[in-house]
């Protein structure tokens, strides 16, 4: 059937029809739920994160900016400030941090699906406010704008890590860099850095935002049913991955500093 | 009495209703007779030139009420007094307020009134105690005297042209209130008395009944110290580690809870009643947080009914 | 939210450190909880919960709908919270959007479990009418009427009670050949399916002030918090969801400690709620 269609020169849809694709996914999911060594769809093992590409300075108009690409997830974050607060009438001896996360309409497979994630702005704020030294910019506001160009899974942790890089690039005083990693629970196994397919079938999820040098967790969200031991293992796995991700961020910042000083 | 959200079981409900009923019968009879609602006609003698006061209006020659309340007559003046009024300030009232804004040469305080009250910098003693003209430096240092959200005790000095209040805090007993709790009760439950500052020696607690319905229960502060502002700062940072001692804290909690229960029941708050209720809770071994529970609530209502009955009985007995 | 002066804040912190809070409670004591069911006659289930001055209402409505393509054997549940301006004037218009979104998401996380449906409080496959064609959509709405701290716990308790009061009407399906294979639904007014709410979790929020944790914070105590962890625990003692709020970072060992304290406290809360639910059912039956 497909040979005939190819001969006629018209555009051929994927060789396997939708039903068969679903079946293959189901099978992969069953394997992952049981077997700890089964390779995932992109060939990783369950404890491997995707290779991280991060870069500072994509936006010249902003005080600081960063771009992150983790597999299919692409995020760009710009930081503006410290700027005069519009609500300058309210005296406060600490600064304000204003976070906003938005998705482009083409970010997800179905147009406009990402717009449902309105709560990410609040969660980004919570993850960052423990790290930023707000008292160093009183009466002013720092704006953090995150834009998700493509959503490939594990969106919020990548947004948070990228935002820390952008804040550091903007020269905002922070206690430590915040990095964030999420894990999914599939059957017995705990999978780190899930893609959007893996997230869609997860039995539970855990996201940790961690400051590695200070050893403090700034944010933690957990979904699904977990037992105590599982939580401890998953949190430790995340903290370890956060530490490694933080090293990557530091290297990026050092490179930028070296470039600027030349 | 506002609707209470306590889970009362059947016996408690019966007891509460009995106590409230008794209190109602004991109330002076005249008060209930003259109650009016909006658009009720007030019976007046048309030959006298009656002055129509607050809460009344003229409709077709009849005097009609525009508020719900009790009709009061003073000589030729007829007016309606509401039962659950907003706070009505008078010169000389002692009030407790919270600073909401620092404006040029004055502080703006929130006092549970329709407008915010104003405390001028010149109506406040300077920290060093010297009487002098306020300079620009003093104005810049206003924040060191009172900050936003500070609780302040002051006296009403007068009214401004737009109806808002002018306050003064020149005496040593007025000023910032520190370690303690602030409670809000309906203002009509606090009647004007001679004394609003109460220092309870047996508990080492200060109780201030503000006429505007803010009640302050806190640690006792020795009044005659002239503390300069530097000393204050040091003391505050040293106090960080030393919290209020446990005994005093227990008494503060008990008194505060007693005030809460009494205000929920709608009884006029006087210092004697508050102390009595707190002691009753101690003697019946009610735990502090159970004071806000159903059992103590009903108990307090019954005690009050009995007390008033006794008082009336004694009065009648004495008159005879 | 009214501000607090330094002295008052110091007093509250001292109270928490000495285990005697402003209204006399100890650190791990809840305020008195009042529960009423069946307050909204048009909803399939409803409840009102009062904890001190915090008052919330939860309602559950069920409507017939189509299941999604990804999960043809399951019904759908959506949770939404609204903060009414009667609670605070700043909730008018868009002021409450952020808070409502935060509460809705936290409740969804705790009650709906993972994306595959595991660990969900409600068994979604019990909501199916015809596989692939028709299912029940449950709309759970929470309304905050008066706010004095600890909104999340009160909302979760209200949802649990509302679900215990919910009755899904039985549907008689008739496949009518004339209507081209589209089934006709006959929703009966008589028979109802009751939910089994023994697996619905409750949420316990532990607020950290200074070095200690307190349960059921009032809004004054919440203004003093350094961070708060809300843990959702079901009757079997399993954790069904967790959210950390607040600006300060926490040491991981502190978080694990809070989880165990929350588990301990939640068992007490669950039994309290269950007895209230039973009392309300008994009162209804009379």
Coordinates of C-alpha atoms in Angstrom, one line a residue, chain C residues 128-222:
Chain C
X128 CA -17.2 5.5 32.8
X129 CA -20.6 4.9 31.3
X130 CA -19.8 3.6 27.8
X131 CA -16.2 2.9 27.0
X132 CA -14.9 5.4 24.5
X133 CA -18.2 7.2 24.1
X134 CA -19.6 8.5 27.3
X135 CA -18.3 9.1 30.8
X136 CA -19.0 11.3 33.8
X137 CA -17.2 14.6 34.1
X138 CA -16.7 15.7 37.7
X139 CA -16.3 19.3 38.3
X140 CA -15.1 20.0 41.8
X141 CA -15.3 23.7 42.7
X142 CA -14.0 25.3 45.9
X143 CA -15.0 28.7 47.1
X144 CA -13.1 30.6 49.8
X145 CA -15.6 32.6 51.8
X146 CA -13.4 33.8 54.6
X147 CA -9.7 33.5 54.9
X148 CA -7.7 33.3 58.1
X149 CA -4.8 31.1 57.1
X150 CA -4.5 27.4 56.2
X151 CA -6.7 27.6 53.1
X152 CA -5.2 24.5 51.5
X153 CA -6.0 22.1 54.4
X154 CA -9.6 23.5 54.7
X155 CA -10.2 23.1 51.0
X156 CA -8.9 19.5 50.9
X157 CA -11.1 18.6 53.9
X158 CA -14.1 20.3 52.2
X159 CA -13.5 18.3 49.0
X160 CA -13.2 15.1 50.9
X161 CA -16.5 15.7 52.8
X162 CA -18.2 16.9 49.6
X163 CA -17.2 13.7 47.8
X164 CA -18.5 11.6 50.6
X165 CA -21.8 13.4 50.1
X166 CA -21.8 13.0 46.3
X167 CA -24.2 10.8 44.6
X168 CA -23.8 10.0 40.9
X169 CA -27.1 9.1 39.3
X170 CA -27.4 5.8 37.6
X171 CA -27.7 5.9 33.9
X172 CA -29.8 3.6 31.8
X173 CA -28.3 3.4 28.3
X174 CA -30.4 2.4 25.4
X175 CA -28.9 2.0 21.9
X176 CA -31.5 3.2 19.6
X177 CA -31.1 2.1 16.0
X178 CA -33.0 5.0 14.7
X179 CA -30.7 7.6 16.1
X180 CA -27.8 6.2 14.1
X181 CA -26.1 4.3 16.8
X182 CA -26.0 7.3 19.2
X183 CA -27.0 6.0 22.6
X184 CA -29.8 7.6 24.6
X185 CA -29.3 8.3 28.2
X186 CA -31.9 8.0 30.8
X187 CA -30.6 9.6 34.0
X188 CA -32.5 8.2 36.9
X189 CA -33.5 10.4 39.7
X190 CA -33.8 7.7 42.2
X191 CA -30.7 5.5 42.3
X192 CA -27.4 7.0 43.2
X193 CA -23.9 5.7 43.4
X194 CA -22.0 6.8 46.4
X195 CA -18.3 7.4 46.4
X196 CA -16.0 5.5 48.6
X197 CA -13.9 8.3 50.1
X198 CA -11.7 6.2 52.3
X199 CA -8.9 6.7 49.8
X200 CA -9.3 10.4 49.5
X201 CA -6.3 12.0 51.1
X202 CA -6.2 15.1 53.4
X203 CA -3.6 17.8 53.2
X204 CA -1.6 18.9 56.3
X205 CA 0.4 22.1 56.0
X206 CA 3.4 22.5 58.2
X207 CA 4.5 26.1 58.5
X208 CA 8.1 26.6 59.7
X209 CA 8.6 29.6 61.9
X210 CA 12.1 29.9 63.4
X211 CA 13.2 26.4 64.3
X212 CA 9.7 24.9 64.9
X213 CA 6.8 23.7 62.8
X214 CA 3.2 24.5 63.4
X215 CA 0.1 23.0 62.1
X216 CA -3.0 25.0 61.0
X217 CA -1.4 28.5 61.0
X218 CA -3.6 31.6 61.2
X219 CA -2.9 34.4 58.7
X220 CA -0.8 36.3 61.3
X221 CA 1.3 33.2 61.9
X222 CA 1.6 32.6 58.1

